Amino acid sequence: MHLLSLTITEAARALRRGETTSAGLVRAGLDAVRRHDGLLNAVLHLSPTALEEAERLDAEARGGSFRGPLHGIPLIIKDNIDVAGMPTTVGSPLFADAPPAHSDATAVARLRAAGAVLLGKANLDELAAHVSGTTSFFGPTINPWQPERRLSPGGSSSGTAAAVAAGYCCAGLGTDTGGSTRLPAGWCGLCGLRPTHGLIDLTGVYPRAASLDTVGVLARSVRDIALLLHVIVDPPLLYALEQPSPAGKRRIGVFPDLVEAKAGRKTALRYEAAMRRWESLGAACVPVDFPLLDAPAVGEAVNTVRSFEFARDVARDVEKHPRLGRMHPVPLTDYRNGQSIAPETYEAARRYGAGLTQEVEALFTRHALDWLCLPVAFHTAPPVDSPPETFAAGRALVNLFSITGMPTLVVPGWTEGDGLPLGVQLVGPRLSERLLLDAGIAYEDRYGPFPL
């Protein structure tokens, strides 16, 4: 049994059978951090009590008592989410000396109540304000895939994705405002979920843009994503983990012409092969045309909303801070841009977003679609020193679903010619998480999890 490659489902089964222990999982994770994180820089803080908590949970298990479905499972938390006993730095010099948080964020408290062991806090782009994983005050995070090439893991949930992909822990929490869970999942060969906006309680999460923010989940399997969502949603998502609905008789909106035009013929062929796999499960893939999918105007609206709300909500922390000059230029520029946006421009962007939501809903209705399926980006992970334009282009296929607040499940799609993974995103109407998770589990059960 390779402890560092277990899914939550596999680890939980092994724990209940006595084939491993929570302490064993935690020790394996801590050892992996010591061996690899000098290169990857995925972890900012390790919990000083993780091993003690794991041993306590092992004692409970020996007595036949299990707190919940995550009993003894090690997880990592993005460092813009409060974990009691550890600081929340948000990857910024503004909070580099932050004291330990007094209480858990709501989502973290629910994980802990279900028996999870919180291994530590993960690195992130400063103030969660980029998608590269390179702007943290504590240094960039490196993608575990081909680490010698110093590739971006995606951001801003860079550390969570890298930690899970590297085997430090079974899964973790990120956040997603404009792609911050989806891109890291897609570029690190993981499964990831951006839930419907508003589904997850954000108490204890540092704000980026309130109308776009959500907690995200990163894991090695769709079944694990479903389990984590069940735990952190209130009321729980009553989810039949063992008996997902089949993917057959579903209609999937696909975009082969767009993928070929923007990503090239080789990527388009891999995308078409992935679509044939859905068809082998009984689904119908319906080619659709939707010019707004990657329209620059959509990205501009997302940027307007995000920057305005960012400047509005973090001004108390930024203005007159003695370390203001040590902020990375990316979040500082975003903050200054937000200050210059007129309220009427912001409101116009919000109205445009509402109109986009109606347009996407009409697309679902017009073609009788259950979900959309498209790559998470037009390219694989770029080097960490790539220009900002590269990362802006990488966000082109996620912007629309940020501003419409629709749930998106990312699953591994294929490896490109350079050997790097590229994820596929399944996008459904608001509150269609169960449908998307059922589909992902059916696909995973047929074709197996992506190798890490």
Short mmCIF file of C-alpha atoms in Angstrom, two decimals:
data_model
loop_
_atom_site.label_atom_id
_atom_site.label_comp_id
_atom_site.label_asym_id
_atom_site.label_seq_id
_atom_site.Cartn_x
_atom_site.Cartn_y
_atom_site.Cartn_z
CA MET A 1 0.00 0.00 0.00
CA HIS A 2 1.48 3.34 -1.12
CA LEU A 3 0.21 5.76 1.51
CA LEU A 4 1.05 8.88 -0.49
CA SER A 5 -1.15 7.90 -3.44
CA LEU A 6 -4.33 6.91 -1.57
CA THR A 7 -7.63 8.62 -2.23
CA ILE A 8 -9.79 9.55 0.75
CA THR A 9 -12.05 6.61 -0.04
CA GLU A 10 -9.12 4.17 -0.11
CA ALA A 11 -7.50 5.60 3.01
CA ALA A 12 -10.76 5.53 4.97
CA ARG A 13 -11.31 1.90 4.00
CA ALA A 14 -7.77 0.99 5.03
CA LEU A 15 -8.19 2.80 8.35
CA ARG A 16 -11.41 0.98 9.17
CA ARG A 17 -9.85 -2.36 8.29
CA GLY A 18 -6.81 -1.66 10.44
CA GLU A 19 -4.48 -1.81 7.42
CA THR A 20 -2.99 1.59 8.24
CA THR A 21 -3.31 4.29 10.87
CA SER A 22 -3.99 7.99 10.82
CA ALA A 23 -0.62 8.54 12.46
CA GLY A 24 0.98 6.54 9.66
CA LEU A 25 -0.70 8.70 7.04
CA VAL A 26 0.33 11.90 8.81
CA ARG A 27 3.94 10.74 9.24
CA ALA A 28 4.11 9.83 5.55
CA GLY A 29 2.79 13.26 4.63
CA LEU A 30 5.19 15.10 6.95
CA ASP A 31 8.09 13.08 5.58
CA ALA A 32 7.05 13.96 2.00
CA VAL A 33 6.96 17.64 2.94
CA ARG A 34 10.45 17.43 4.41
CA ARG A 35 11.79 15.64 1.33
CA HIS A 36 10.12 17.61 -1.44
CA ASP A 37 8.85 20.97 -0.27
CA GLY A 38 12.20 22.69 -0.49
CA LEU A 39 11.60 22.45 -4.24
CA LEU A 40 7.80 22.70 -4.47
CA ASN A 41 7.17 25.33 -1.75
CA ALA A 42 3.56 24.21 -1.38
CA VAL A 43 3.26 24.42 2.42
CA LEU A 44 3.54 27.55 4.56
CA HIS A 45 2.71 26.13 7.99
CA LEU A 46 2.62 22.60 9.41
CA SER A 47 0.27 21.93 12.29
CA PRO A 48 2.25 21.33 15.49
CA THR A 49 -0.54 19.09 16.76
CA ALA A 50 -1.32 17.03 13.63
CA LEU A 51 0.46 13.88 14.79
CA GLU A 52 -1.00 14.13 18.29
CA GLU A 53 -4.49 14.52 16.81
CA ALA A 54 -3.92 11.53 14.52
CA GLU A 55 -2.85 9.34 17.43
CA ARG A 56 -5.96 10.39 19.36
CA LEU A 57 -8.15 9.46 16.40
CA ASP A 58 -6.35 6.11 16.11
CA ALA A 59 -7.14 5.39 19.75
CA GLU A 60 -10.79 6.19 19.14
CA ALA A 61 -10.81 3.89 16.10
CA ARG A 62 -9.32 1.04 18.11
CA GLY A 63 -12.22 1.49 20.50
CA GLY A 64 -14.68 1.24 17.61
CA SER A 65 -15.53 4.95 17.54
CA PHE A 66 -15.36 6.97 14.31
CA ARG A 67 -16.23 10.66 14.25
CA GLY A 68 -17.34 10.69 10.65
CA PRO A 69 -16.42 9.82 7.07
CA LEU A 70 -13.08 11.67 7.29
CA HIS A 71 -11.91 10.02 10.52
CA GLY A 72 -8.11 10.14 10.51
CA ILE A 73 -7.75 11.54 6.98
CA PRO A 74 -5.01 14.20 6.53
CA LEU A 75 -6.06 17.32 4.59
CA ILE A 76 -4.42 20.65 3.81
CA ILE A 77 -6.07 24.08 3.87
CA LYS A 78 -5.30 27.11 1.70
CA ASP A 79 -3.80 29.88 3.80
CA ASN A 80 -6.64 32.34 3.27
CA ILE A 81 -8.95 30.07 5.29
CA ASP A 82 -8.77 30.17 9.09
CA VAL A 83 -7.56 27.11 10.97
CA ALA A 84 -7.51 27.44 14.75
CA GLY A 85 -3.99 27.41 16.13
CA MET A 86 -2.28 28.43 12.87
CA PRO A 87 -1.81 31.89 11.34
CA THR A 88 -3.64 33.03 8.22
CA THR A 89 -1.07 34.94 6.16
CA VAL A 90 -2.97 35.05 2.84
CA GLY A 91 0.50 34.82 1.25
CA SER A 92 1.09 38.51 1.97
CA PRO A 93 3.64 40.64 3.83
CA LEU A 94 0.65 42.42 5.35
CA PHE A 95 -0.10 39.31 7.43
CA ALA A 96 3.31 37.66 7.59
CA ASP A 97 3.35 38.06 11.39
CA ALA A 98 -0.31 37.21 11.94
CA PRO A 99 -1.05 35.45 15.24
CA PRO A 100 -2.68 32.02 15.20
CA ALA A 101 -6.38 32.09 14.38
CA HIS A 102 -8.66 31.66 17.38
CA SER A 103 -11.26 29.57 15.55
CA ASP A 104 -11.80 27.50 12.44
CA ALA A 105 -13.55 28.78 9.35
CA THR A 106 -16.99 27.17 9.07
CA ALA A 107 -15.90 24.79 6.31
CA VAL A 108 -12.82 23.77 8.31
CA ALA A 109 -14.87 23.18 11.45
CA ARG A 110 -17.07 20.79 9.50
CA LEU A 111 -14.06 18.89 8.21
CA ARG A 112 -12.68 18.61 11.74
CA ALA A 113 -16.04 17.44 13.09
CA ALA A 114 -16.04 14.69 10.45
CA GLY A 115 -12.69 13.45 11.78
CA ALA A 116 -10.17 15.09 9.44
CA VAL A 117 -6.60 15.80 10.55
CA LEU A 118 -5.48 19.23 9.34
CA LEU A 119 -1.89 18.77 8.26
CA GLY A 120 -1.12 22.42 7.62
CA LYS A 121 -1.70 25.58 5.58
CA ALA A 122 -0.91 25.81 1.87
CA ASN A 123 0.85 28.52 -0.10
CA LEU A 124 -1.15 30.77 -2.44
CA ASP A 125 -0.88 33.80 -4.66
CA GLU A 126 -0.74 36.91 -2.49
CA LEU A 127 -4.25 37.84 -1.29
CA ALA A 128 -5.53 35.15 -3.71
CA ALA A 129 -5.11 37.76 -6.44
CA HIS A 130 -3.62 35.79 -9.34
CA VAL A 131 -3.83 32.42 -11.13
CA SER A 132 -0.11 31.70 -11.44
CA GLY A 133 1.01 30.51 -8.00
CA THR A 134 3.97 32.88 -8.33
CA THR A 135 3.05 36.01 -6.37
CA SER A 136 3.19 34.76 -2.78
CA PHE A 137 5.34 36.77 -0.37
CA PHE A 138 6.82 33.39 0.61
CA GLY A 139 7.90 32.50 -2.93
CA PRO A 140 6.34 30.68 -5.89
CA THR A 141 4.89 27.20 -5.75
CA ILE A 142 6.19 24.71 -8.31
CA ASN A 143 4.01 22.16 -10.11
CA PRO A 144 4.90 18.58 -9.01
CA TRP A 145 4.63 17.47 -12.65
CA GLN A 146 8.14 17.73 -14.10
CA PRO A 147 9.33 19.97 -11.23
CA GLU A 148 12.72 20.43 -12.85
CA ARG A 149 10.97 22.61 -15.46
CA ARG A 150 9.64 24.97 -12.75
CA LEU A 151 6.10 25.06 -14.09
CA SER A 152 3.14 26.86 -12.59
CA PRO A 153 0.65 24.71 -10.67
CA GLY A 154 -2.01 27.32 -11.38
CA GLY A 155 -3.38 29.61 -8.72
CA SER A 156 -4.33 31.03 -6.54
CA SER A 157 -4.87 27.65 -4.79
CA SER A 158 -1.38 26.69 -5.89
CA GLY A 159 -0.14 25.14 -2.67
CA THR A 160 -3.23 23.02 -2.07
CA ALA A 161 -3.05 21.56 -5.58
CA ALA A 162 0.69 20.94 -5.44
CA ALA A 163 0.45 19.34 -1.98
CA VAL A 164 -2.29 16.93 -3.05
CA ALA A 165 -0.61 16.08 -6.36
CA ALA A 166 2.71 15.50 -4.58
CA GLY A 167 1.13 13.12 -2.06
CA TYR A 168 1.49 15.20 1.09
CA CYS A 169 -2.17 14.56 1.92
CA CYS A 170 -5.32 13.03 0.46
CA ALA A 171 -7.15 16.26 -0.46
CA GLY A 172 -7.55 19.88 0.53
CA LEU A 173 -9.52 23.08 0.45
CA GLY A 174 -8.85 26.01 -1.84
CA THR A 175 -10.94 28.96 -2.89
CA ASP A 176 -12.13 30.07 -6.31
CA THR A 177 -12.95 33.59 -7.45
CA GLY A 178 -11.81 33.59 -11.07
CA GLY A 179 -10.38 30.11 -11.64
CA SER A 180 -8.33 29.56 -8.48
CA THR A 181 -9.46 25.97 -7.91
CA ARG A 182 -10.21 25.03 -11.51
CA LEU A 183 -6.88 25.94 -13.10
CA PRO A 184 -4.76 24.25 -10.40
CA ALA A 185 -6.86 21.09 -10.73
CA GLY A 186 -6.54 21.16 -14.51
CA TRP A 187 -2.78 21.77 -14.52
CA CYS A 188 -1.90 19.37 -11.68
CA GLY A 189 -3.88 16.33 -12.88
CA LEU A 190 -6.44 16.56 -10.06
CA CYS A 191 -10.18 16.67 -9.60
CA GLY A 192 -11.54 19.99 -8.42
CA LEU A 193 -14.89 21.59 -7.76
CA ARG A 194 -16.00 25.19 -7.80
CA PRO A 195 -19.49 24.88 -6.25
CA THR A 196 -22.45 27.08 -7.04
CA HIS A 197 -21.74 30.55 -5.68
CA GLY A 198 -23.30 30.85 -2.22
CA LEU A 199 -23.47 27.12 -1.53
CA ILE A 200 -20.55 27.08 0.95
CA ASP A 201 -20.42 29.27 4.07
CA LEU A 202 -17.50 31.71 3.73
CA THR A 203 -17.20 32.62 7.42
CA GLY A 204 -13.48 32.61 8.24
CA VAL A 205 -12.35 32.99 4.60
CA TYR A 206 -10.38 36.12 3.66
CA PRO A 207 -12.35 38.00 0.96
CA ARG A 208 -11.23 38.44 -2.62
CA ALA A 209 -14.49 39.44 -4.35
CA ALA A 210 -17.64 38.65 -2.40
CA SER A 211 -19.94 38.21 -5.39
CA LEU A 212 -17.55 35.69 -6.97
CA ASP A 213 -15.82 33.97 -4.02
CA THR A 214 -16.43 30.37 -3.04
CA VAL A 215 -14.56 27.64 -1.19
CA GLY A 216 -13.21 25.04 -3.62
CA VAL A 217 -12.24 21.40 -3.17
CA LEU A 218 -9.23 19.56 -4.64
CA ALA A 219 -8.75 15.79 -4.49
CA ARG A 220 -7.55 12.75 -6.42
CA SER A 221 -10.98 11.38 -7.30
CA VAL A 222 -14.48 12.63 -8.01
CA ARG A 223 -15.83 10.35 -5.29
CA ASP A 224 -13.59 12.19 -2.82
CA ILE A 225 -14.88 15.54 -4.08
CA ALA A 226 -18.44 14.35 -3.47
CA LEU A 227 -17.57 13.21 0.04
CA LEU A 228 -15.91 16.50 0.95
CA LEU A 229 -18.79 18.53 -0.45
CA HIS A 230 -21.23 16.42 1.56
CA VAL A 231 -19.29 17.31 4.72
CA ILE A 232 -18.86 21.05 4.22
CA VAL A 233 -22.31 21.90 2.84
CA ASP A 234 -25.05 22.74 5.33
CA PRO A 235 -27.46 21.05 5.17
CA PRO A 236 -25.39 18.11 3.92
CA LEU A 237 -25.72 17.18 0.27
CA LEU A 238 -27.64 13.94 0.60
CA TYR A 239 -25.38 12.13 -1.79
CA ALA A 240 -25.56 8.44 -2.72
CA LEU A 241 -21.82 7.91 -2.90
CA GLU A 242 -22.06 4.21 -3.63
CA GLN A 243 -24.79 4.36 -6.28
CA PRO A 244 -24.28 7.30 -8.65
CA SER A 245 -26.75 7.84 -11.45
CA PRO A 246 -25.51 6.64 -14.84
CA ALA A 247 -24.18 9.18 -17.34
CA GLY A 248 -26.29 7.63 -20.08
CA LYS A 249 -29.11 9.50 -21.82
CA ARG A 250 -27.50 12.82 -20.95
CA ARG A 251 -26.84 15.58 -23.45
CA ILE A 252 -23.45 17.27 -23.24
CA GLY A 253 -22.63 20.56 -24.93
CA VAL A 254 -19.19 20.36 -26.58
CA PHE A 255 -17.05 22.89 -28.46
CA PRO A 256 -14.75 21.09 -30.95
CA ASP A 257 -14.42 24.01 -33.37
CA LEU A 258 -13.39 26.44 -30.63
CA VAL A 259 -10.84 24.01 -29.19
CA GLU A 260 -9.24 23.39 -32.58
CA ALA A 261 -9.15 27.09 -33.43
CA LYS A 262 -7.58 28.15 -30.13
CA ALA A 263 -5.58 25.11 -28.97
CA GLY A 264 -4.63 23.40 -32.24
CA ARG A 265 -5.45 20.17 -33.98
CA LYS A 266 -3.57 17.81 -31.64
CA THR A 267 -5.36 19.09 -28.55
CA ALA A 268 -8.66 19.03 -30.44
CA LEU A 269 -8.12 15.35 -31.28
CA ARG A 270 -7.50 14.55 -27.60
CA TYR A 271 -10.62 16.50 -26.67
CA GLU A 272 -12.67 14.60 -29.24
CA ALA A 273 -11.32 11.30 -27.89
CA ALA A 274 -12.45 12.32 -24.41
CA MET A 275 -15.90 13.13 -25.79
CA ARG A 276 -16.10 9.66 -27.34
CA ARG A 277 -15.56 8.24 -23.86
CA TRP A 278 -18.66 10.08 -22.68
CA GLU A 279 -20.55 8.68 -25.66
CA SER A 280 -19.41 5.17 -24.69
CA LEU A 281 -21.26 5.74 -21.39
CA GLY A 282 -24.45 6.45 -23.33
CA ALA A 283 -24.36 10.25 -23.36
CA ALA A 284 -24.92 12.33 -26.48
CA CYS A 285 -22.28 14.98 -27.26
CA VAL A 286 -23.91 17.97 -28.94
CA PRO A 287 -21.61 20.46 -30.74
CA VAL A 288 -22.69 23.99 -29.87
CA ASP A 289 -21.47 27.46 -30.72
CA PHE A 290 -21.33 30.08 -27.99
CA PRO A 291 -19.10 33.05 -28.90
CA LEU A 292 -19.34 34.48 -25.39
CA LEU A 293 -17.51 31.46 -23.98
CA ASP A 294 -14.08 33.06 -24.26
CA ALA A 295 -15.07 36.59 -25.26
CA PRO A 296 -12.72 39.35 -24.03
CA ALA A 297 -15.73 41.34 -22.79
CA VAL A 298 -16.51 38.56 -20.31
CA GLY A 299 -12.98 38.67 -18.91
CA GLU A 300 -13.18 42.45 -18.65
CA ALA A 301 -16.43 42.22 -16.68
CA VAL A 302 -14.93 39.65 -14.30
CA ASN A 303 -11.87 41.86 -13.81
CA THR A 304 -14.05 44.90 -13.10
CA VAL A 305 -16.14 43.13 -10.48
CA ARG A 306 -13.17 41.42 -8.90
CA SER A 307 -10.98 44.53 -8.69
CA PHE A 308 -13.74 46.81 -7.42
CA GLU A 309 -14.83 44.42 -4.67
CA PHE A 310 -11.21 43.62 -3.79
CA ALA A 311 -10.37 47.30 -3.26
CA ARG A 312 -13.58 47.90 -1.36
CA ASP A 313 -13.19 44.95 1.00
CA VAL A 314 -9.46 44.97 1.79
CA ALA A 315 -8.86 48.73 2.02
CA ARG A 316 -8.75 48.57 5.82
CA ASP A 317 -5.81 46.13 5.62
CA VAL A 318 -3.87 47.73 2.78
CA GLU A 319 -4.02 51.49 3.19
CA LYS A 320 -1.25 52.94 5.37
CA HIS A 321 0.15 49.48 6.15
CA PRO A 322 3.88 49.82 6.85
CA ARG A 323 4.60 46.88 4.51
CA LEU A 324 2.51 48.18 1.63
CA GLY A 325 5.65 48.68 -0.44
CA ARG A 326 6.54 44.99 -0.07
CA MET A 327 3.38 43.75 -1.73
CA HIS A 328 3.77 41.96 -5.05
CA PRO A 329 3.00 44.27 -8.00
CA VAL A 330 0.15 42.04 -9.22
CA PRO A 331 -2.19 42.34 -6.19
CA LEU A 332 -1.12 45.92 -5.55
CA THR A 333 -1.95 46.92 -9.13
CA ASP A 334 -5.26 45.08 -8.89
CA TYR A 335 -6.04 47.00 -5.71
CA ARG A 336 -5.15 50.35 -7.26
CA ASN A 337 -7.18 49.53 -10.37
CA GLY A 338 -10.15 48.69 -8.18
CA GLN A 339 -9.90 52.04 -6.45
CA SER A 340 -10.19 53.80 -9.80
CA ILE A 341 -13.34 51.98 -10.94
CA ALA A 342 -16.46 54.12 -10.69
CA PRO A 343 -19.44 52.57 -8.87
CA GLU A 344 -21.58 52.90 -12.00
CA THR A 345 -18.97 50.95 -14.01
CA TYR A 346 -19.03 48.22 -11.39
CA GLU A 347 -22.82 48.07 -11.41
CA ALA A 348 -22.81 47.86 -15.21
CA ALA A 349 -20.45 44.88 -15.01
CA ARG A 350 -22.73 43.20 -12.48
CA ARG A 351 -25.72 43.72 -14.81
CA TYR A 352 -23.72 42.32 -17.69
CA GLY A 353 -22.93 39.27 -15.57
CA ALA A 354 -26.63 38.77 -14.82
CA GLY A 355 -27.32 38.92 -18.54
CA LEU A 356 -24.60 36.35 -19.19
CA THR A 357 -26.25 34.03 -16.68
CA GLN A 358 -29.49 34.26 -18.64
CA GLU A 359 -27.60 33.61 -21.90
CA VAL A 360 -25.97 30.45 -20.54
CA GLU A 361 -29.26 29.24 -19.06
CA ALA A 362 -30.86 29.79 -22.47
CA LEU A 363 -28.07 27.74 -24.07
CA PHE A 364 -28.88 24.83 -21.77
CA THR A 365 -32.58 25.12 -22.59
CA ARG A 366 -32.19 25.66 -26.33
CA HIS A 367 -30.15 22.49 -26.83
CA ALA A 368 -31.70 20.49 -23.94
CA LEU A 369 -28.24 20.15 -22.38
CA ASP A 370 -27.42 18.61 -19.02
CA TRP A 371 -23.92 20.02 -18.80
CA LEU A 372 -21.14 21.57 -20.87
CA CYS A 373 -17.76 19.90 -21.33
CA LEU A 374 -14.63 21.77 -22.40
CA PRO A 375 -10.96 22.03 -21.46
CA VAL A 376 -10.10 24.06 -18.39
CA ALA A 377 -7.58 26.00 -20.50
CA PHE A 378 -6.23 26.05 -24.03
CA HIS A 379 -2.74 25.01 -22.87
CA THR A 380 -0.95 23.06 -20.14
CA ALA A 381 0.94 24.59 -17.22
CA PRO A 382 3.37 27.30 -18.34
CA PRO A 383 6.69 28.12 -16.64
CA VAL A 384 6.38 30.15 -13.45
CA ASP A 385 8.26 33.04 -15.06
CA SER A 386 5.80 33.36 -17.96
CA PRO A 387 4.49 36.87 -18.71
CA PRO A 388 1.15 37.97 -17.22
CA GLU A 389 -0.51 37.66 -20.62
CA THR A 390 0.06 33.89 -20.56
CA PHE A 391 -1.85 33.51 -17.32
CA ALA A 392 -4.59 35.89 -18.45
CA ALA A 393 -5.06 33.71 -21.54
CA GLY A 394 -5.13 30.64 -19.30
CA ARG A 395 -8.22 32.04 -17.58
CA ALA A 396 -10.19 32.50 -20.82
CA LEU A 397 -12.31 29.36 -20.43
CA VAL A 398 -13.20 29.85 -16.77
CA ASN A 399 -14.20 33.53 -16.70
CA LEU A 400 -17.76 32.98 -17.91
CA PHE A 401 -18.58 30.51 -15.15
CA SER A 402 -17.01 32.73 -12.50
CA ILE A 403 -19.38 35.59 -13.18
CA THR A 404 -22.44 33.36 -13.69
CA GLY A 405 -21.78 31.49 -10.41
CA MET A 406 -22.36 28.09 -12.00
CA PRO A 407 -20.85 24.90 -10.56
CA THR A 408 -17.84 23.47 -12.37
CA LEU A 409 -16.29 20.05 -11.82
CA VAL A 410 -12.78 19.59 -13.20
CA VAL A 411 -11.63 16.07 -14.02
CA PRO A 412 -8.35 14.97 -15.60
CA GLY A 413 -8.75 14.90 -19.36
CA TRP A 414 -5.52 13.77 -21.00
CA THR A 415 -1.79 14.41 -21.18
CA GLU A 416 -0.50 16.64 -23.94
CA GLY A 417 2.55 15.86 -26.06
CA ASP A 418 4.83 17.38 -23.43
CA GLY A 419 3.60 14.83 -20.89
CA LEU A 420 1.67 17.39 -18.85
CA PRO A 421 -1.97 16.96 -17.80
CA LEU A 422 -4.83 19.12 -18.99
CA GLY A 423 -8.15 18.95 -17.19
CA VAL A 424 -11.67 19.00 -18.56
CA GLN A 425 -14.40 21.05 -16.90
CA LEU A 426 -18.02 19.96 -16.59
CA VAL A 427 -20.29 22.96 -16.11
CA GLY A 428 -23.93 22.70 -15.10
CA PRO A 429 -26.78 25.02 -14.16
CA ARG A 430 -26.82 26.46 -10.65
CA LEU A 431 -27.14 23.81 -7.90
CA SER A 432 -26.48 20.92 -10.30
CA GLU A 433 -23.57 19.59 -8.23
CA ARG A 434 -25.13 16.17 -7.79
CA LEU A 435 -25.61 15.74 -11.53
CA LEU A 436 -22.01 16.73 -12.24
CA LEU A 437 -20.62 14.50 -9.50
CA ASP A 438 -22.70 11.54 -10.67
CA ALA A 439 -21.34 12.04 -14.17
CA GLY A 440 -17.77 12.33 -12.96
CA ILE A 441 -18.03 9.21 -10.81
CA ALA A 442 -19.54 7.21 -13.68
CA TYR A 443 -16.68 8.31 -15.94
CA GLU A 444 -14.09 7.54 -13.27
CA ASP A 445 -15.59 4.13 -12.51
CA ARG A 446 -15.37 3.18 -16.18
CA TYR A 447 -11.96 4.58 -17.05
CA GLY A 448 -10.21 4.73 -13.69
CA PRO A 449 -8.58 7.61 -11.83
CA PHE A 450 -5.87 9.68 -13.42
CA PRO A 451 -2.38 8.42 -12.46
CA LEU A 452 -0.43 10.75 -10.19
#
